[in-house]
Coordinates of C-alpha atoms and ligand atoms in Angstrom, one line a residue:
M218 CA 0.0 0.1 0.0
H219 CA 1.1 3.6 -0.8
M220 CA 1.5 5.6 2.3
D221 CA -0.6 8.4 0.9
E222 CA -3.6 6.2 0.6
K223 CA -3.9 6.2 4.5
V224 CA -5.3 9.8 4.5
V225 CA -8.3 8.9 2.5
S226 CA -11.0 9.5 5.0
R227 CA -14.0 7.5 3.5
K228 CA -14.2 4.1 5.2
A229 CA -13.3 1.1 2.8
E230 CA -15.7 -1.7 2.6
K231 CA -15.0 -4.5 5.1
L232 CA -13.3 -7.5 3.7
V233 CA -14.1 -10.8 5.4
G234 CA -12.6 -14.3 5.2
V235 CA -13.7 -17.2 2.9
K236 CA -16.6 -19.1 3.9
G237 CA -15.8 -22.3 5.8
M238 CA -12.2 -21.2 6.3
N239 CA -11.5 -19.9 10.0
D240 CA -9.1 -17.7 11.6
I241 CA -7.5 -19.3 14.7
L242 CA -7.0 -16.5 17.0
P243 CA -5.5 -16.1 20.5
P244 CA -6.4 -17.4 23.1
E245 CA -7.9 -20.2 21.1
S246 CA -4.6 -20.8 19.2
A247 CA -2.9 -21.6 22.5
R248 CA -5.1 -24.8 22.6
W249 CA -3.9 -25.6 19.1
E250 CA -0.2 -25.1 20.0
A251 CA -0.6 -27.3 23.1
L252 CA -2.2 -30.1 21.0
E253 CA 0.5 -29.8 18.4
A254 CA 3.3 -29.9 21.0
T255 CA 1.7 -33.1 22.6
V256 CA 1.6 -34.6 19.1
R257 CA 5.3 -33.9 18.3
E258 CA 6.4 -35.3 21.7
L259 CA 4.4 -38.4 21.3
M260 CA 5.5 -39.0 17.8
L261 CA 9.1 -38.9 18.9
R262 CA 8.3 -41.6 21.3
Y263 CA 6.8 -43.9 18.7
A264 CA 9.9 -43.1 16.4
Y265 CA 7.5 -41.4 13.8
R266 CA 9.4 -38.6 11.7
N267 CA 7.8 -35.5 10.4
I268 CA 7.2 -34.9 6.6
R269 CA 5.8 -31.9 5.1
T270 CA 4.3 -31.8 1.5
P271 CA 3.0 -29.0 -0.5
I272 CA -0.6 -27.8 -0.3
L273 CA -0.9 -28.0 -4.1
E274 CA -0.5 -31.2 -6.1
H275 CA -1.4 -32.3 -9.6
T276 CA -5.1 -33.1 -9.6
A277 CA -4.3 -36.5 -11.1
L278 CA -2.8 -37.6 -7.9
F279 CA -5.9 -37.2 -5.9
V280 CA -8.0 -38.7 -8.8
R281 CA -5.8 -41.7 -8.8
G282 CA -5.0 -41.9 -5.0
I283 CA -8.5 -41.1 -3.5
G284 CA -10.5 -42.7 -6.4
E285 CA -12.8 -41.0 -9.0
V286 CA -16.1 -42.2 -7.4
T287 CA -15.7 -40.6 -4.0
D288 CA -17.3 -37.4 -2.6
I289 CA -13.9 -35.7 -2.5
V290 CA -12.9 -36.2 -5.9
E291 CA -16.5 -35.8 -7.5
K292 CA -17.4 -32.5 -5.7
E293 CA -15.2 -31.4 -3.0
M294 CA -11.8 -30.5 -4.6
Y295 CA -10.5 -27.0 -5.0
S296 CA -9.0 -27.5 -8.4
F297 CA -7.9 -25.1 -11.0
E298 CA -6.0 -24.8 -14.2
D299 CA -2.7 -23.1 -13.7
R300 CA -1.5 -20.4 -16.0
S301 CA 0.2 -21.8 -19.0
D302 CA 3.9 -22.1 -18.9
K303 CA 6.1 -21.0 -21.8
H304 CA 5.3 -24.2 -23.7
G305 CA 1.5 -23.5 -23.6
Q306 CA 1.0 -26.3 -21.2
A307 CA -1.5 -25.5 -18.4
E308 CA -1.3 -27.9 -15.4
H309 CA -4.4 -29.1 -13.5
L310 CA -3.8 -28.5 -9.7
S311 CA -5.6 -29.2 -6.6
M312 CA -5.4 -28.1 -3.1
R313 CA -4.7 -31.1 -1.0
P314 CA -8.0 -32.7 0.5
E315 CA -6.2 -35.1 2.5
G316 CA -2.6 -36.1 3.4
T317 CA -2.0 -39.8 2.4
A318 CA -1.7 -39.5 -1.4
A319 CA 0.7 -36.8 -1.1
V320 CA 2.9 -38.4 1.4
V321 CA 3.1 -41.6 -0.7
R322 CA 3.9 -39.6 -3.9
A323 CA 6.8 -37.8 -2.0
V324 CA 7.9 -41.1 -0.7
I325 CA 8.0 -42.6 -4.1
E326 CA 9.5 -39.5 -5.7
S327 CA 12.4 -39.4 -3.3
N328 CA 12.8 -43.2 -2.9
L329 CA 12.5 -42.8 0.9
L330 CA 11.9 -46.5 1.3
Y331 CA 15.2 -47.5 -0.2
D332 CA 16.6 -48.8 3.1
G333 CA 13.4 -50.2 4.6
G334 CA 10.1 -48.9 5.9
K335 CA 9.4 -45.5 7.3
R336 CA 7.1 -44.2 10.0
L337 CA 6.0 -40.7 9.1
F338 CA 3.6 -38.1 10.5
Y339 CA 2.2 -34.7 9.2
M340 CA 0.1 -32.0 10.4
G341 CA -1.5 -29.3 8.4
P342 CA -4.4 -27.8 6.6
M343 CA -6.6 -29.7 4.1
F344 CA -9.2 -28.3 1.9
R345 CA -12.6 -29.6 0.9
R346 CA -15.5 -27.7 -0.6
E347 CA -18.2 -29.1 1.7
K348 CA -21.2 -27.4 3.3
P349 CA -19.7 -25.6 6.4
Q350 CA -21.2 -26.6 9.7
R351 CA -19.9 -27.4 13.1
G352 CA -17.1 -30.0 12.8
R353 CA -17.0 -29.5 9.0
Y354 CA -15.1 -26.8 7.4
R355 CA -13.6 -26.0 3.9
Q356 CA -10.1 -25.5 5.2
F357 CA -9.6 -27.9 8.3
H358 CA -6.6 -29.4 9.8
Q359 CA -5.4 -32.9 10.1
V360 CA -2.7 -34.8 12.1
G361 CA -1.9 -38.0 10.4
V362 CA 0.5 -40.9 10.6
E363 CA 1.7 -43.2 7.8
A364 CA 3.8 -46.3 8.6
L365 CA 5.0 -47.5 5.1
G366 CA 6.7 -50.9 4.3
F367 CA 5.2 -52.8 7.2
G368 CA 2.7 -55.6 6.5
G369 CA 2.1 -57.1 9.8
P370 CA -0.9 -56.4 12.2
D371 CA 1.6 -55.3 14.7
T372 CA 1.9 -52.1 12.7
D373 CA -1.9 -51.7 12.5
A374 CA -1.8 -52.0 16.3
E375 CA 1.1 -49.6 16.7
V376 CA -0.7 -46.8 14.9
I377 CA -3.9 -47.5 16.8
L378 CA -2.0 -47.5 20.2
L379 CA -0.4 -44.2 19.1
A380 CA -3.8 -42.6 18.7
A381 CA -5.0 -44.0 22.0
A382 CA -2.0 -42.6 23.8
L383 CA -2.7 -39.3 22.4
W384 CA -6.3 -39.3 23.6
Q385 CA -4.8 -40.1 27.0
A386 CA -2.1 -37.3 26.8
I387 CA -4.6 -34.7 26.0
G388 CA -7.5 -36.0 28.4
L389 CA -9.9 -37.0 25.8
T390 CA -12.2 -39.6 27.3
D391 CA -15.2 -39.7 25.1
V392 CA -14.1 -41.5 22.0
R393 CA -14.6 -45.2 21.2
L394 CA -12.8 -47.3 18.7
E395 CA -14.6 -49.1 15.9
L396 CA -12.9 -51.7 13.8
N397 CA -13.5 -53.6 10.6
S398 CA -11.7 -55.6 8.1
L399 CA -12.3 -55.0 4.3
G400 CA -10.2 -58.1 3.3
Q401 CA -8.5 -58.2 0.0
P402 CA -9.7 -57.3 -3.4
A403 CA -10.5 -60.8 -4.4
E404 CA -12.6 -61.3 -1.3
R405 CA -14.2 -57.8 -1.9
A406 CA -15.2 -58.8 -5.3
L407 CA -17.2 -61.9 -4.1
H408 CA -18.9 -59.7 -1.6
R409 CA -19.5 -57.0 -4.2
A410 CA -21.6 -59.1 -6.4
Q411 CA -23.8 -60.1 -3.5
L412 CA -24.0 -56.7 -2.2
I413 CA -25.2 -55.4 -5.7
A414 CA -27.8 -58.0 -5.8
Y415 CA -29.0 -57.2 -2.3
F416 CA -29.3 -53.4 -3.1
E417 CA -31.0 -54.2 -6.2
Q418 CA -33.7 -56.2 -4.4
H419 CA -34.2 -53.0 -2.4
A420 CA -33.9 -50.5 -5.1
G421 CA -36.9 -48.6 -4.0
L422 CA -35.2 -47.7 -0.8
L423 CA -31.9 -46.2 -2.5
D424 CA -31.4 -42.5 -2.5
E425 CA -29.9 -40.7 -5.4
D426 CA -26.4 -41.1 -4.1
A427 CA -26.8 -44.9 -3.7
K428 CA -28.3 -45.5 -6.9
R429 CA -25.3 -43.6 -8.7
R430 CA -22.8 -45.8 -6.7
L431 CA -24.7 -49.0 -7.0
H432 CA -22.3 -50.3 -9.8
S433 CA -19.3 -47.9 -9.3
N434 CA -18.7 -48.2 -5.6
P435 CA -21.5 -50.1 -3.8
L436 CA -19.4 -50.6 -0.7
R437 CA -19.8 -46.9 0.0
I438 CA -23.5 -47.3 0.3
L439 CA -22.9 -48.9 3.6
D440 CA -21.5 -45.8 4.8
T441 CA -24.7 -43.8 4.1
K442 CA -25.7 -41.2 6.7
N443 CA -29.2 -41.2 5.3
P444 CA -31.7 -42.3 8.1
T445 CA -34.2 -43.9 5.7
M446 CA -31.5 -46.4 4.5
Q447 CA -30.2 -47.5 7.8
E448 CA -32.5 -50.5 8.4
M449 CA -32.0 -51.7 4.9
V450 CA -28.4 -51.3 4.9
A451 CA -28.0 -53.0 8.3
G452 CA -29.3 -56.2 6.7
A453 CA -26.9 -56.1 3.8
P454 CA -24.3 -58.9 3.3
R455 CA -21.3 -58.6 5.7
L456 CA -17.9 -58.3 4.1
L457 CA -16.5 -60.0 7.2
D458 CA -18.3 -63.1 6.2
F459 CA -16.3 -63.3 2.9
L460 CA -12.9 -63.1 4.4
G461 CA -10.4 -66.0 3.9
A462 CA -8.0 -67.4 6.4
E463 CA -5.3 -65.0 5.9
S464 CA -7.3 -62.0 6.1
L465 CA -9.0 -63.3 9.2
A466 CA -5.6 -64.2 10.8
H467 CA -4.5 -60.5 10.2
F468 CA -7.6 -59.3 11.9
E469 CA -7.1 -61.6 14.8
G470 CA -3.5 -60.6 15.2
L471 CA -4.5 -57.0 15.5
K472 CA -7.3 -57.7 18.0
A473 CA -4.9 -59.8 20.2
I474 CA -2.4 -56.9 20.4
L475 CA -5.2 -54.4 21.3
D476 CA -6.6 -56.8 23.9
A477 CA -3.2 -57.2 25.4
N478 CA -2.9 -53.5 25.8
G479 CA -6.5 -53.0 27.3
V480 CA -7.6 -51.0 24.2
A481 CA -11.4 -51.4 23.9
Y482 CA -12.9 -51.7 20.5
S483 CA -16.1 -52.9 18.9
I484 CA -16.5 -54.5 15.5
N485 CA -18.5 -52.5 13.0
P486 CA -19.1 -54.6 9.9
R487 CA -20.5 -51.7 8.1
L488 CA -17.4 -49.5 8.5
V489 CA -15.9 -48.6 5.2
R490 CA -13.8 -45.5 4.5
G491 CA -14.6 -42.7 2.3
L492 CA -11.6 -43.3 0.3
D493 CA -11.1 -46.1 -2.1
Y494 CA -7.6 -47.2 -1.1
Y495 CA -8.1 -49.3 1.9
N496 CA -7.7 -53.1 2.4
L497 CA -7.7 -55.3 5.5
T498 CA -8.0 -53.2 8.6
V499 CA -10.0 -49.9 8.7
F500 CA -10.9 -48.2 11.9
E501 CA -12.4 -45.1 13.2
F502 CA -12.3 -43.3 16.6
V503 CA -16.0 -41.9 17.1
T504 CA -17.9 -39.9 19.6
D505 CA -21.6 -39.3 20.1
R506 CA -20.9 -35.7 21.1
L507 CA -20.4 -34.0 17.9
G508 CA -23.7 -34.8 16.1
S509 CA -23.2 -36.5 12.7
Q510 CA -19.7 -35.1 12.6
G511 CA -18.8 -37.9 15.0
T512 CA -15.6 -39.4 13.4
V513 CA -12.6 -37.8 15.2
C514 CA -9.9 -40.1 13.7
A515 CA -10.0 -42.6 10.8
G516 CA -7.6 -44.8 9.2
G517 CA -6.7 -48.2 8.0
R518 CA -4.5 -50.3 5.8
Y519 CA -3.8 -49.4 2.2
D520 CA -1.4 -52.0 0.7
D521 CA -2.3 -51.1 -2.9
L522 CA -2.1 -47.5 -3.0
I523 CA 1.7 -47.2 -3.5
V524 CA 1.6 -49.3 -6.7
Q525 CA -1.4 -47.3 -7.9
I526 CA 0.9 -44.1 -7.5
G527 CA 3.6 -45.7 -9.4
G528 CA 5.8 -47.3 -6.7
K529 CA 6.7 -50.9 -5.9
P530 CA 4.4 -53.0 -4.0
T531 CA 4.6 -51.8 -0.4
P532 CA 2.2 -52.5 2.5
A533 CA 1.2 -49.4 4.5
V534 CA -1.1 -48.3 7.3
G535 CA -2.1 -45.0 8.7
W536 CA -4.7 -42.6 10.1
A537 CA -5.8 -39.0 10.1
L538 CA -7.5 -37.1 12.9
G539 CA -9.6 -33.8 12.5
V540 CA -7.9 -31.2 14.7
E541 CA -11.0 -29.1 15.0
R542 CA -13.0 -31.9 16.0
V543 CA -10.7 -33.1 18.7
L544 CA -10.3 -29.5 20.1
E545 CA -14.3 -29.2 19.9
L546 CA -14.5 -32.4 21.8
L547 CA -12.0 -31.4 24.4
K548 CA -14.0 -28.2 25.0
E549 CA -17.3 -30.4 25.3
T550 CA -15.8 -32.6 27.8
G551 CA -14.4 -29.8 29.9
A552 CA -10.7 -30.9 29.7
S553 CA -8.3 -28.2 30.9
E554 CA -7.5 -25.2 28.8
A555 CA -3.9 -24.3 28.1
V556 CA -3.1 -20.8 29.1
A557 CA 0.0 -19.0 27.6
P558 CA 2.0 -17.9 30.7
L559 CA 3.5 -14.5 30.9
D560 CA 6.1 -14.3 33.4
A561 CA 6.6 -10.5 33.7
Y562 CA 5.2 -7.1 32.6
A563 CA 7.6 -4.3 32.4
I564 CA 6.3 -0.8 33.6
V565 CA 8.4 2.2 32.4
G566 CA 8.4 5.7 34.1
D567 CA 9.6 7.6 31.0
A568 CA 9.7 6.7 27.4
K569 CA 13.2 8.2 27.1
D570 CA 14.4 5.3 29.2
A571 CA 13.1 2.7 26.5
P572 CA 16.7 2.0 25.2
R573 CA 17.9 0.9 28.6
V574 CA 14.9 -1.0 29.6
M575 CA 14.7 -2.9 26.3
V576 CA 18.2 -3.9 26.8
S577 CA 17.3 -5.5 30.1
L578 CA 14.2 -7.1 28.7
E579 CA 16.3 -8.8 25.9
Q580 CA 18.4 -10.2 28.5
L581 CA 15.4 -11.6 30.4
R582 CA 14.1 -13.2 27.2
A583 CA 17.5 -14.7 26.4
A584 CA 17.4 -16.2 30.0
G585 CA 14.3 -17.9 29.1
I586 CA 11.4 -15.9 30.6
S587 CA 8.6 -14.2 28.8
V588 CA 8.2 -10.5 29.3
Q589 CA 6.2 -7.8 27.7
M590 CA 6.7 -4.0 28.1
H591 CA 4.1 -1.5 28.3
P592 CA 4.0 0.3 24.9
A593 CA 4.7 4.0 24.8
G594 CA 2.1 6.1 23.2
A595 CA 2.4 9.2 21.1
E596 CA 2.6 11.2 24.4
G597 CA 5.1 8.9 26.0
M598 CA 4.3 6.4 28.8
A599 CA 0.9 6.3 30.7
S600 CA 0.8 6.9 34.5
L601 CA 2.4 4.3 36.5
K602 CA -1.2 3.6 37.9
S603 CA -2.7 2.9 34.7
Q604 CA 0.4 0.6 33.8
F605 CA -0.1 -1.3 36.9
K606 CA -3.6 -2.0 35.9
K607 CA -2.5 -3.4 32.5
A608 CA 0.1 -5.4 34.3
D609 CA -2.6 -7.1 36.5
A610 CA -4.8 -7.7 33.4
S611 CA -2.0 -9.2 31.5
G612 CA -1.9 -12.2 33.6
G613 CA 1.8 -11.7 34.1
R614 CA 3.2 -13.1 37.4
Y615 CA 5.6 -10.1 38.2
A616 CA 5.6 -6.3 37.6
L617 CA 9.0 -5.0 36.7
V618 CA 9.1 -1.3 37.5
F619 CA 11.6 0.7 35.7
G620 CA 10.8 4.0 37.3
V621 CA 12.9 7.2 36.7
D622 CA 14.1 7.0 40.4
E623 CA 14.9 3.3 40.2
L624 CA 16.9 3.7 37.0
A625 CA 18.8 6.7 38.3
Q626 CA 20.2 4.1 40.8
G627 CA 20.8 1.4 38.3
Q628 CA 17.9 -0.5 39.9
V629 CA 14.6 -2.0 39.1
T630 CA 11.7 -2.9 41.3
I631 CA 10.1 -6.4 41.3
K632 CA 6.6 -7.0 42.5
D633 CA 4.7 -10.3 42.6
L634 CA 1.4 -9.5 41.3
R635 CA -0.1 -12.9 42.3
D636 CA 1.1 -13.2 45.8
A637 CA 0.4 -10.1 47.9
S638 CA 2.3 -11.7 50.9
Q639 CA 5.6 -11.3 49.0
A640 CA 7.4 -8.0 49.7
Q641 CA 8.6 -6.1 46.6
Q642 CA 12.2 -6.2 46.1
S643 CA 14.7 -3.9 44.3
R644 CA 17.5 -5.4 42.3
P645 CA 20.5 -4.1 40.4
L646 CA 19.7 -4.2 36.6
Q647 CA 22.8 -6.4 36.1
E648 CA 21.3 -9.0 38.3
L649 CA 18.0 -9.2 36.4
S650 CA 19.2 -12.2 34.3
Q651 CA 20.3 -14.0 37.5
W652 CA 16.9 -13.3 39.0
A653 CA 15.3 -14.7 35.6
K654 CA 17.3 -17.9 36.0
G655 CA 16.3 -18.3 39.5
L656 CA 12.8 -18.1 38.4
Q657 CA 13.3 -20.7 35.7
S658 CA 15.0 -23.2 38.1
A659 CA 12.1 -22.8 40.7
T660 CA 9.6 -23.8 38.1
Ligands
ATP843 P1 -16.8 -37.7 7.4 O1 -17.3 -38.9 7.3 O2 -17.0 -36.9 8.8 O3 -17.0 -36.7 6.2 P2 -14.3 -38.3 6.1 O4 -14.4 -39.8 6.0 O5 -14.6 -37.4 4.9 O6 -15.2 -37.9 7.4 P3 -11.4 -38.5 6.3 O7 -11.2 -38.3 4.9 O8 -11.3 -40.0 6.7 O9 -12.9 -38.1 6.7 O10 -10.6 -37.6 7.2 C1 -10.1 -37.9 8.5 C2 -10.7 -37.0 9.6 O11 -10.5 -35.6 9.2 C3 -12.1 -37.2 9.8 O12 -12.4 -38.2 10.8 C4 -12.5 -35.8 10.5 O13 -12.2 -35.8 11.9 C5 -11.6 -34.8 9.7 N1 -12.3 -34.2 8.7 C6 -12.6 -34.6 7.5 N2 -13.3 -33.8 6.8 C7 -13.4 -32.6 7.6 C8 -14.0 -31.4 7.4 N3 -14.6 -30.9 6.2 N4 -13.8 -30.5 8.4 C9 -13.3 -30.8 9.6 N5 -12.7 -32.0 9.7 C10 -12.9 -33.0 8.8
MG844 MG1 -16.2 -36.5 4.3

């Protein structure tokens, strides 16, 4: 902006954010940071390493990775044609609606699996053009894990245990685990034929979505949220009844590890996933407290995806959780709020002393404590009284008073704002860092 534009007095039209895309503001953002910090710490303990992929990918990646006949690819992606490059080729790009396809693409592209399997995690924004409502946004955030190169049920169990440990760490109690097995493609083909036959017998009950999916993706009909179809869908042939010995053994292997660890679950034979790439284990952590947006975390095994995206056959399993839903749920269940701590608030007698004061404050910050200075206005510093009021309201523990008299003697006055029984003390400015270090080790 040109500086001159500021003097125009007519008020400009107010600009607002994009529908379904939220600002995350303080103090709310502190809850996000606390969750992110817990996630990072936990991922380290399970030996999962961070991966960061771009927001934009070629549209073809999601079409291939997620599946053409899915809500996401059919109607929810933010896709556009990029401007042509100098060869006249315009690229079809999309904002990522989920994380797995991009992680797999990156892993293949950089040959990350050359020396064996990898355990990865990501967090960041995803984009889907859905109808915004509570727990459903157009920009939302996911934390996800992907364990690539491991085919055994122990890894399915590991990612589930990791999620359960996260709920424990953040104090989320109101989620339950649902499990299912989708078996292998050959088993699904057998089931599919019977499923289509069953739905055809009940064609009168199918809604538009279901009719459209009847031959392209009948499994997804099981996942319907339409209440008038529930009863009919409940009687549909169960995929679990079509599994062969190997698939069943995998499922049993997973359950044994969950049982040994005291992780409760229920089998939901109608649980399928919104994305096409899953096989064997699928699971969701669900809650009843967020209405129809009750899935907090969802995942499963996707042994065929890596080949579909052009890599060598590699088994893989992972999950993604919705950060907004987790935080919403934490609020619902009254789990504790994170408060950003402020250690000290600096009160300054005369704005002319700002250079000296701000040198001291930099030393305090370097010593590890958080401190904020009362800002000088155009007329200099406010009265000490009104600065004390702000210090109180800041939530800071201590007021550091850099008054004119104090500074003349090279001193600062330290007042405990939260404990009136503590006498205020004066300290030489040079000893402030030492005082700060003392605070640090006391906590
Ligand atoms: P749903 O059935 O609720 O639409 P989904 O099957 O589309 O979920 P996934 O693609 O498996 O969801 O994404 C994993 C998680 O991401 C979900 O369980 C949910 O917590 C979260 N999530 C998905 N879409 C949204 C959205 N539009 N807004 C907020 N969170 C979302
Ligand atoms: Mg969805």
